[in-house]
């Protein structure tokens, strides 16, 4: 037998060397593993512990680091508040899950785990990451969600194999920095960062929907949700996301868009809701098909947008239909004027003039 899993089963501890290469400890008696760690198979490859394992981990985390053949180490909800430098001895680890603990920092020796492909540090209290994180060159999945990170080291962009980066609920990481991070990852497929978990916007026809980002079947970052992120400016690096098709910026304090937005030649869906723009050159957005200004008190209505076929002007305190709307191109098909104070007869007149339009009022 190479594997043992037990959970409140009342079994007595094994005598002598167990020979088990995989040991699972879930809600079991702390003393059991405390007395038998030294008796386990020295070439153990996987160790899983969680929930009520406080005594085990606090007393024997150093001892676990002596099992240098470990490839999988999962220590969930073990109230770990620090890692010993000896963690670097586990050079064969490919999966390290330390989620739901109390870590505030990581030792530099974490960089010695060069075989890691998955590192889960979610639900801790991390405020920073060591620069040595860049040495984890095989890492494909890094979960940093629900921490207290204020920034990320520049070296993180050296993780060129990274395909999944989870940053959700690190309130002090600015969305501007998030954009810069994305721009540095050539192979990035998913980046989750959203201050609004109830956001249900779906950017059709994208094949999948992820809170914060959507990824095409080809693995290209195709939409980015930075709504309600307390942004006052959109960084110029947005222009490096040249395959972007959908962008949510509603609920921020942005008053202008950088000229680099013009590099997004495939951007067809843009939400600018709830902002008062002082400068906005619509001609930069030549591929836009749907534009939302919902909730905005100051409108710069689209001109020179040859492919525009949908416009959301809901809740914009309008008392009449803007003249620019009436001059939209013939292929325009959808207009949302709900939540305004436009007279019903004016709406009906527009419907007669544009029988092919769907007008929401």
Tab-separated table of C-alpha atoms in Angstrom:
chain	number	residue	atom	x	y	z
A	1	UNK	CA	0.000	0.000	0.000
A	2	UNK	CA	1.329	3.437	-0.945
A	3	UNK	CA	-1.537	5.706	0.140
A	4	UNK	CA	-3.590	6.267	3.289
A	5	UNK	CA	-6.508	8.612	3.811
A	6	UNK	CA	-8.284	8.788	7.133
A	7	UNK	CA	-10.909	11.083	8.616
A	8	UNK	CA	-12.182	10.600	12.165
A	9	UNK	CA	-12.133	6.843	11.759
A	10	UNK	CA	-10.619	5.985	15.115
A	11	UNK	CA	-7.861	3.853	13.650
A	12	UNK	CA	-4.797	3.370	15.803
A	13	UNK	CA	-1.565	4.753	14.485
A	14	UNK	CA	0.585	2.342	12.488
A	15	UNK	CA	3.626	0.796	14.098
A	16	UNK	CA	7.077	1.451	12.699
A	17	UNK	CA	7.724	2.815	9.244
A	18	UNK	CA	4.400	3.109	7.473
A	19	UNK	CA	5.596	2.669	3.906
A	20	UNK	CA	2.862	5.075	2.782
A	21	UNK	CA	3.998	7.434	0.031
A	22	UNK	CA	0.800	9.508	0.137
A	23	UNK	CA	-0.624	10.555	3.499
A	24	UNK	CA	-3.920	12.432	3.867
A	25	UNK	CA	-4.864	14.000	7.198
A	26	UNK	CA	-8.322	15.598	7.353
A	27	UNK	CA	-9.939	16.461	10.668
A	28	UNK	CA	-8.124	13.595	12.330
A	29	UNK	CA	-6.456	13.457	15.735
A	30	UNK	CA	-3.487	15.796	15.857
A	31	UNK	CA	-1.432	13.470	18.054
A	32	UNK	CA	-1.569	10.681	15.472
A	33	UNK	CA	0.602	12.408	12.878
A	34	UNK	CA	2.573	14.251	15.559
A	35	UNK	CA	3.884	10.947	16.856
A	36	UNK	CA	4.371	9.276	13.488
A	37	UNK	CA	5.955	11.871	11.174
A	38	UNK	CA	9.353	10.444	12.006
A	39	UNK	CA	8.019	6.954	11.274
A	40	UNK	CA	6.692	7.762	7.807
A	41	UNK	CA	8.244	6.511	4.605
A	42	UNK	CA	11.278	8.804	4.150
A	43	UNK	CA	10.612	8.894	0.404
A	44	UNK	CA	7.017	10.057	0.842
A	45	UNK	CA	5.893	11.937	-2.289
A	46	UNK	CA	2.676	13.636	-1.140
A	47	UNK	CA	1.369	15.018	2.139
A	48	UNK	CA	-2.088	16.521	2.646
A	49	UNK	CA	-3.304	18.115	5.887
A	50	UNK	CA	-5.985	20.562	6.832
A	51	UNK	CA	-8.680	22.007	9.078
A	52	UNK	CA	-7.916	20.747	12.602
A	53	UNK	CA	-4.209	20.103	12.084
A	54	UNK	CA	-2.908	23.096	14.042
A	55	UNK	CA	-0.679	21.126	16.419
A	56	UNK	CA	0.813	19.000	13.669
A	57	UNK	CA	1.923	21.843	11.490
A	58	UNK	CA	3.148	24.205	14.189
A	59	UNK	CA	5.211	21.484	15.819
A	60	UNK	CA	6.417	19.624	12.758
A	61	UNK	CA	6.627	21.977	9.764
A	62	UNK	CA	10.406	21.820	10.037
A	63	UNK	CA	10.196	18.032	10.120
A	64	UNK	CA	8.085	17.959	6.971
A	65	UNK	CA	10.845	19.817	5.171
A	66	UNK	CA	13.085	16.785	5.679
A	67	UNK	CA	10.962	14.731	3.274
A	68	UNK	CA	12.956	15.859	0.266
A	69	UNK	CA	11.153	13.528	-2.165
A	70	UNK	CA	7.860	15.348	-1.643
A	71	UNK	CA	6.230	16.378	-4.901
A	72	UNK	CA	2.889	17.502	-3.477
A	73	UNK	CA	2.455	19.401	-0.209
A	74	UNK	CA	-1.018	20.597	0.752
A	75	UNK	CA	-1.449	22.363	4.110
A	76	UNK	CA	-4.865	24.034	4.111
A	77	UNK	CA	-6.355	25.851	7.117
A	78	UNK	CA	-3.442	24.906	9.355
A	79	UNK	CA	-2.972	28.369	10.892
A	80	UNK	CA	0.555	28.648	9.536
A	81	UNK	CA	1.919	32.149	10.120
A	82	UNK	CA	5.426	31.633	8.734
A	83	UNK	CA	7.458	29.228	6.635
A	84	UNK	CA	10.882	28.017	7.723
A	85	UNK	CA	13.856	28.602	5.449
A	86	UNK	CA	14.083	24.814	5.198
A	87	UNK	CA	11.123	24.904	2.791
A	88	UNK	CA	13.785	25.366	0.132
A	89	UNK	CA	14.933	21.781	0.714
A	90	UNK	CA	11.773	20.471	-0.972
A	91	UNK	CA	13.270	20.953	-4.412
A	92	UNK	CA	11.090	18.216	-5.983
A	93	UNK	CA	7.788	19.929	-5.172
A	94	UNK	CA	5.515	20.508	-8.152
A	95	UNK	CA	2.396	21.497	-6.183
A	96	UNK	CA	2.398	23.620	-3.029
A	97	UNK	CA	-0.946	24.624	-1.533
A	98	UNK	CA	-0.791	26.859	1.556
A	99	UNK	CA	-4.217	28.408	1.159
A	100	UNK	CA	-6.325	29.572	4.104
A	101	UNK	CA	-3.473	30.174	6.526
A	102	UNK	CA	-2.026	33.273	8.226
A	103	UNK	CA	1.129	33.927	6.227
A	104	UNK	CA	2.277	37.542	6.093
A	105	UNK	CA	5.478	36.939	4.132
A	106	UNK	CA	7.460	34.248	2.328
A	107	UNK	CA	11.115	33.348	2.860
A	108	UNK	CA	13.546	33.978	0.023
A	109	UNK	CA	14.151	30.216	-0.052
A	110	UNK	CA	10.777	29.803	-1.779
A	111	UNK	CA	12.744	30.532	-4.936
A	112	UNK	CA	14.567	27.211	-4.575
A	113	UNK	CA	11.373	25.299	-5.449
A	114	UNK	CA	12.191	25.496	-9.133
A	115	UNK	CA	9.998	22.518	-10.118
A	116	UNK	CA	6.781	24.125	-8.876
A	117	UNK	CA	4.001	24.320	-11.444
A	118	UNK	CA	1.188	25.270	-9.033
A	119	UNK	CA	1.463	27.612	-6.048
A	120	UNK	CA	-1.682	28.454	-4.088
A	121	UNK	CA	-1.260	31.199	-1.482
A	122	UNK	CA	-4.865	32.364	-1.449
A	123	UNK	CA	-6.614	33.510	1.725
A	124	UNK	CA	-3.539	34.522	3.684
A	125	UNK	CA	-2.319	37.929	4.883
A	126	UNK	CA	0.581	38.467	2.506
A	127	UNK	CA	1.624	42.089	2.064
A	128	UNK	CA	4.496	41.457	-0.350
A	129	UNK	CA	6.297	38.775	-2.336
A	130	UNK	CA	10.050	38.180	-2.409
A	131	UNK	CA	11.901	38.903	-5.645
A	132	UNK	CA	12.998	35.247	-5.591
A	133	UNK	CA	9.504	34.339	-6.801
A	134	UNK	CA	10.962	34.937	-10.271
A	135	UNK	CA	13.055	31.764	-9.916
A	136	UNK	CA	9.910	29.599	-10.142
A	137	UNK	CA	10.276	29.417	-13.897
A	138	UNK	CA	8.055	26.322	-14.314
A	139	UNK	CA	5.094	27.947	-12.574
A	140	UNK	CA	1.876	27.845	-14.606
A	141	UNK	CA	-0.672	28.671	-11.875
A	142	UNK	CA	-0.229	31.269	-9.138
A	143	UNK	CA	-3.128	32.077	-6.809
A	144	UNK	CA	-2.636	35.201	-4.682
A	145	UNK	CA	-6.296	36.029	-4.123
A	146	UNK	CA	-7.612	37.347	-0.816
A	147	UNK	CA	-4.381	38.736	0.588
A	148	UNK	CA	-3.205	42.241	1.502
A	149	UNK	CA	-0.744	42.754	-1.333
A	150	UNK	CA	0.078	46.382	-2.070
A	151	UNK	CA	2.249	45.653	-5.096
A	152	UNK	CA	3.909	42.872	-7.025
A	153	UNK	CA	7.650	42.602	-7.651
A	154	UNK	CA	8.739	43.541	-11.155
A	155	UNK	CA	10.451	40.159	-11.350
A	156	UNK	CA	7.077	38.428	-11.563
A	157	UNK	CA	7.076	39.181	-15.282
A	158	UNK	CA	9.912	36.640	-15.613
A	159	UNK	CA	7.427	33.807	-14.995
A	160	UNK	CA	7.024	33.223	-18.703
A	161	UNK	CA	5.212	29.877	-18.308
A	162	UNK	CA	2.466	31.421	-16.181
A	163	UNK	CA	-0.953	30.868	-17.697
A	164	UNK	CA	-3.172	31.610	-14.697
A	165	UNK	CA	-2.704	34.473	-12.267
A	166	UNK	CA	-5.348	35.058	-9.584
A	167	UNK	CA	-5.213	38.475	-7.905
A	168	UNK	CA	-8.810	38.977	-6.859
A	169	UNK	CA	-9.511	40.769	-3.574
A	170	UNK	CA	-6.156	42.382	-3.052
A	171	UNK	CA	-7.737	45.808	-2.622
A	172	UNK	CA	-4.488	47.751	-2.565
A	173	UNK	CA	-3.220	46.537	-5.945
A	174	UNK	CA	-4.282	49.198	-8.420
A	175	UNK	CA	-5.989	48.224	-11.629
A	176	UNK	CA	-3.423	50.351	-13.423
A	177	UNK	CA	-0.738	48.000	-12.130
A	178	UNK	CA	-2.859	45.044	-13.170
A	179	UNK	CA	-2.876	46.313	-16.756
A	180	UNK	CA	0.917	46.629	-16.686
A	181	UNK	CA	1.231	43.087	-15.338
A	182	UNK	CA	-0.972	41.676	-18.078
A	183	UNK	CA	1.013	43.495	-20.730
A	184	UNK	CA	4.190	41.787	-19.485
A	185	UNK	CA	2.849	38.238	-19.728
A	186	UNK	CA	3.125	36.858	-23.222
A	187	UNK	CA	1.387	33.569	-22.359
A	188	UNK	CA	-1.189	34.900	-19.915
A	189	UNK	CA	-4.587	33.270	-20.332
A	190	UNK	CA	-6.501	34.386	-17.302
A	191	UNK	CA	-6.261	37.264	-14.883
A	192	UNK	CA	-8.932	37.641	-12.245
A	193	UNK	CA	-9.271	41.045	-10.701
A	194	UNK	CA	-12.663	42.495	-9.953
A	195	UNK	CA	-13.956	44.568	-7.068
A	196	UNK	CA	-17.529	43.720	-7.952
A	197	UNK	CA	-18.333	39.993	-7.633
A	198	UNK	CA	-21.954	40.637	-8.595
A	199	UNK	CA	-21.004	41.944	-12.023
A	200	UNK	CA	-22.856	39.842	-14.583
A	201	UNK	CA	-21.855	41.578	-17.817
A	202	UNK	CA	-21.188	39.134	-20.617
A	203	UNK	CA	-19.227	40.222	-23.620
A	204	UNK	CA	-20.764	38.219	-26.455
A	205	UNK	CA	-19.554	36.500	-28.595
A	206	UNK	CA	-16.582	35.608	-26.400
A	207	UNK	CA	-16.542	31.840	-25.814
A	208	UNK	CA	-16.072	31.971	-22.027
A	209	UNK	CA	-16.727	34.442	-19.217
A	210	UNK	CA	-14.379	34.930	-16.276
A	211	UNK	CA	-14.770	37.637	-13.667
A	212	UNK	CA	-12.230	40.227	-14.706
A	213	UNK	CA	-11.119	38.692	-17.973
A	214	UNK	CA	-12.294	36.535	-20.822
A	215	UNK	CA	-10.117	34.273	-22.879
A	216	UNK	CA	-10.703	33.140	-26.438
A	217	UNK	CA	-10.371	29.521	-27.510
A	218	UNK	CA	-6.993	30.451	-28.926
A	219	UNK	CA	-5.800	31.478	-25.448
A	220	UNK	CA	-5.782	35.207	-26.248
A	221	UNK	CA	-6.837	37.737	-23.631
A	222	UNK	CA	-9.906	39.133	-25.350
A	223	UNK	CA	-11.750	41.080	-22.672
A	224	UNK	CA	-10.794	42.886	-19.486
A	225	UNK	CA	-13.082	44.067	-16.700
A	226	UNK	CA	-11.675	46.964	-14.652
A	227	UNK	CA	-15.049	48.238	-13.464
A	228	UNK	CA	-15.390	49.789	-10.001
A	229	UNK	CA	-11.617	49.751	-9.465
A	230	UNK	CA	-11.106	53.334	-8.233
A	231	UNK	CA	-9.018	54.144	-11.282
A	232	UNK	CA	-8.338	57.795	-12.063
A	233	UNK	CA	-6.314	57.066	-15.195
A	234	UNK	CA	-5.917	54.241	-17.655
A	235	UNK	CA	-2.199	53.447	-18.116
A	236	UNK	CA	-0.603	53.691	-21.539
A	237	UNK	CA	0.217	49.970	-21.322
A	238	UNK	CA	-3.400	49.271	-22.276
A	239	UNK	CA	-2.207	49.796	-25.832
A	240	UNK	CA	-0.068	46.650	-25.601
A	241	UNK	CA	-3.168	44.449	-25.313
A	242	UNK	CA	-3.613	44.553	-29.053
A	243	UNK	CA	-6.005	41.573	-29.248
A	244	UNK	CA	-8.454	43.051	-26.740
A	245	UNK	CA	-12.062	42.963	-27.926
A	246	UNK	CA	-14.009	44.065	-24.848
A	247	UNK	CA	-13.142	46.586	-22.115
A	248	UNK	CA	-15.165	47.518	-19.003
A	249	UNK	CA	-14.196	50.795	-17.328
A	250	UNK	CA	-17.477	51.782	-15.703
A	251	UNK	CA	-17.587	52.984	-12.100
A	252	UNK	CA	-14.169	54.701	-12.106
A	253	UNK	CA	-12.948	58.308	-12.075
A	254	UNK	CA	-11.325	58.289	-15.499
A	255	UNK	CA	-11.800	61.559	-17.395
A	256	UNK	CA	-9.824	60.745	-20.529
A	257	UNK	CA	-8.414	57.805	-22.453
A	258	UNK	CA	-4.746	57.581	-23.435
A	259	UNK	CA	-3.960	57.842	-27.159
A	260	UNK	CA	-2.572	54.291	-26.950
A	261	UNK	CA	-6.189	53.093	-26.865
A	262	UNK	CA	-6.000	53.543	-30.616
A	263	UNK	CA	-3.732	50.480	-30.793
A	264	UNK	CA	-6.701	48.262	-29.916
A	265	UNK	CA	-7.750	47.685	-33.497
A	266	UNK	CA	-10.049	44.807	-32.530
A	267	UNK	CA	-11.832	46.528	-29.626
A	268	UNK	CA	-15.530	46.251	-30.418
A	269	UNK	CA	-17.188	46.614	-26.984
A	270	UNK	CA	-16.464	49.471	-24.577
A	271	UNK	CA	-18.194	50.411	-21.321
A	272	UNK	CA	-17.439	53.971	-20.183
A	273	UNK	CA	-20.414	54.282	-17.876
A	274	UNK	CA	-20.573	56.666	-14.956
A	275	UNK	CA	-17.810	59.049	-15.985
A	276	UNK	CA	-17.447	62.694	-16.906
A	277	UNK	CA	-14.997	62.758	-19.776
A	278	UNK	CA	-13.157	65.977	-20.519
A	279	UNK	CA	-11.341	64.600	-23.541
A	280	UNK	CA	-12.231	61.609	-25.647
A	281	UNK	CA	-11.295	61.131	-29.290
A	282	UNK	CA	-13.846	58.689	-30.667
A	283	UNK	CA	-11.935	58.452	-33.933
A	284	UNK	CA	-9.327	56.305	-32.148
A	285	UNK	CA	-11.883	53.530	-31.723
A	286	UNK	CA	-12.479	52.624	-35.331
A	287	UNK	CA	-13.699	49.062	-34.670
A	288	UNK	CA	-16.217	49.837	-31.911
A	289	UNK	CA	-19.560	48.082	-32.382
A	290	UNK	CA	-21.126	48.690	-28.961
A	291	UNK	CA	-20.531	51.678	-26.691
A	292	UNK	CA	-22.042	52.291	-23.252
A	293	UNK	CA	-22.239	55.649	-21.491
A	294	UNK	CA	-24.852	54.446	-18.994
A	295	UNK	CA	-25.064	56.716	-15.953
A	296	UNK	CA	-22.815	59.407	-17.395
A	297	UNK	CA	-23.717	63.026	-16.764
A	298	UNK	CA	-21.582	64.355	-19.602
A	299	UNK	CA	-21.715	62.759	-23.024
A	300	UNK	CA	-19.355	62.923	-25.944
A	301	UNK	CA	-21.421	61.106	-28.484
A	302	UNK	CA	-19.765	58.949	-31.109
A	303	UNK	CA	-18.637	60.278	-34.440
A	304	UNK	CA	-16.527	58.563	-37.075
A	305	UNK	CA	-17.394	55.117	-35.727
A	306	UNK	CA	-18.346	53.344	-38.940
A	307	UNK	CA	-19.110	49.973	-37.339
A	308	UNK	CA	-21.170	51.183	-34.367
A	309	UNK	CA	-24.457	49.312	-34.153
A	310	UNK	CA	-25.334	49.637	-30.445
A	311	UNK	CA	-25.356	52.560	-28.001
A	312	UNK	CA	-26.353	52.614	-24.321
A	313	UNK	CA	-27.406	56.064	-23.075
A	314	UNK	CA	-29.509	54.826	-20.158
A	315	UNK	CA	-29.714	56.914	-16.963
A	316	UNK	CA	-27.865	59.855	-18.497
A	317	UNK	CA	-30.328	62.565	-17.341
A	318	UNK	CA	-31.378	63.242	-20.934
A	319	UNK	CA	-34.441	65.393	-21.622
A	320	UNK	CA	-34.310	64.994	-25.375
A	321	UNK	CA	-32.732	62.719	-27.931
A	322	UNK	CA	-29.277	64.029	-28.870
A	323	UNK	CA	-29.044	65.146	-32.484
A	324	UNK	CA	-25.962	62.963	-33.019
A	325	UNK	CA	-28.088	59.862	-32.388
A	326	UNK	CA	-30.387	60.703	-35.265
A	327	UNK	CA	-27.453	60.859	-37.669
A	328	UNK	CA	-26.044	57.415	-36.857
A	329	UNK	CA	-25.296	55.116	-39.788
A	330	UNK	CA	-27.932	52.949	-41.394
A	331	UNK	CA	-26.538	49.683	-39.963
A	332	UNK	CA	-27.052	50.969	-36.401
A	333	UNK	CA	-29.670	48.718	-34.746
A	334	UNK	CA	-29.835	49.145	-30.923
A	335	UNK	CA	-30.381	52.204	-28.722
A	336	UNK	CA	-30.997	52.210	-24.955
A	337	UNK	CA	-32.617	55.426	-23.693
A	338	UNK	CA	-34.181	53.991	-20.526
A	339	UNK	CA	-34.009	55.901	-17.255
A	340	UNK	CA	-34.133	59.332	-18.913
A	341	UNK	CA	-36.818	62.026	-19.095
A	342	UNK	CA	-37.316	62.074	-22.846
A	343	UNK	CA	-40.956	62.690	-23.888
A	344	UNK	CA	-42.743	59.599	-25.157
A	345	UNK	CA	-43.801	61.320	-28.378
A	346	UNK	CA	-40.171	62.049	-29.238
A	347	UNK	CA	-39.294	58.389	-28.748
A	348	UNK	CA	-42.185	57.311	-30.962
A	349	UNK	CA	-41.150	59.778	-33.655
A	350	UNK	CA	-37.657	58.271	-33.705
A	351	UNK	CA	-39.120	54.776	-33.987
A	352	UNK	CA	-41.068	55.860	-37.059
A	353	UNK	CA	-37.962	57.441	-38.579
A	354	UNK	CA	-35.806	54.392	-37.819
A	355	UNK	CA	-38.111	51.361	-38.109
A	356	UNK	CA	-35.145	48.970	-38.151
A	357	UNK	CA	-33.875	50.091	-34.757
A	358	UNK	CA	-34.580	48.429	-31.417
A	359	UNK	CA	-35.148	51.306	-29.003
A	360	UNK	CA	-35.351	50.593	-25.281
A	361	UNK	CA	-37.184	53.251	-23.298
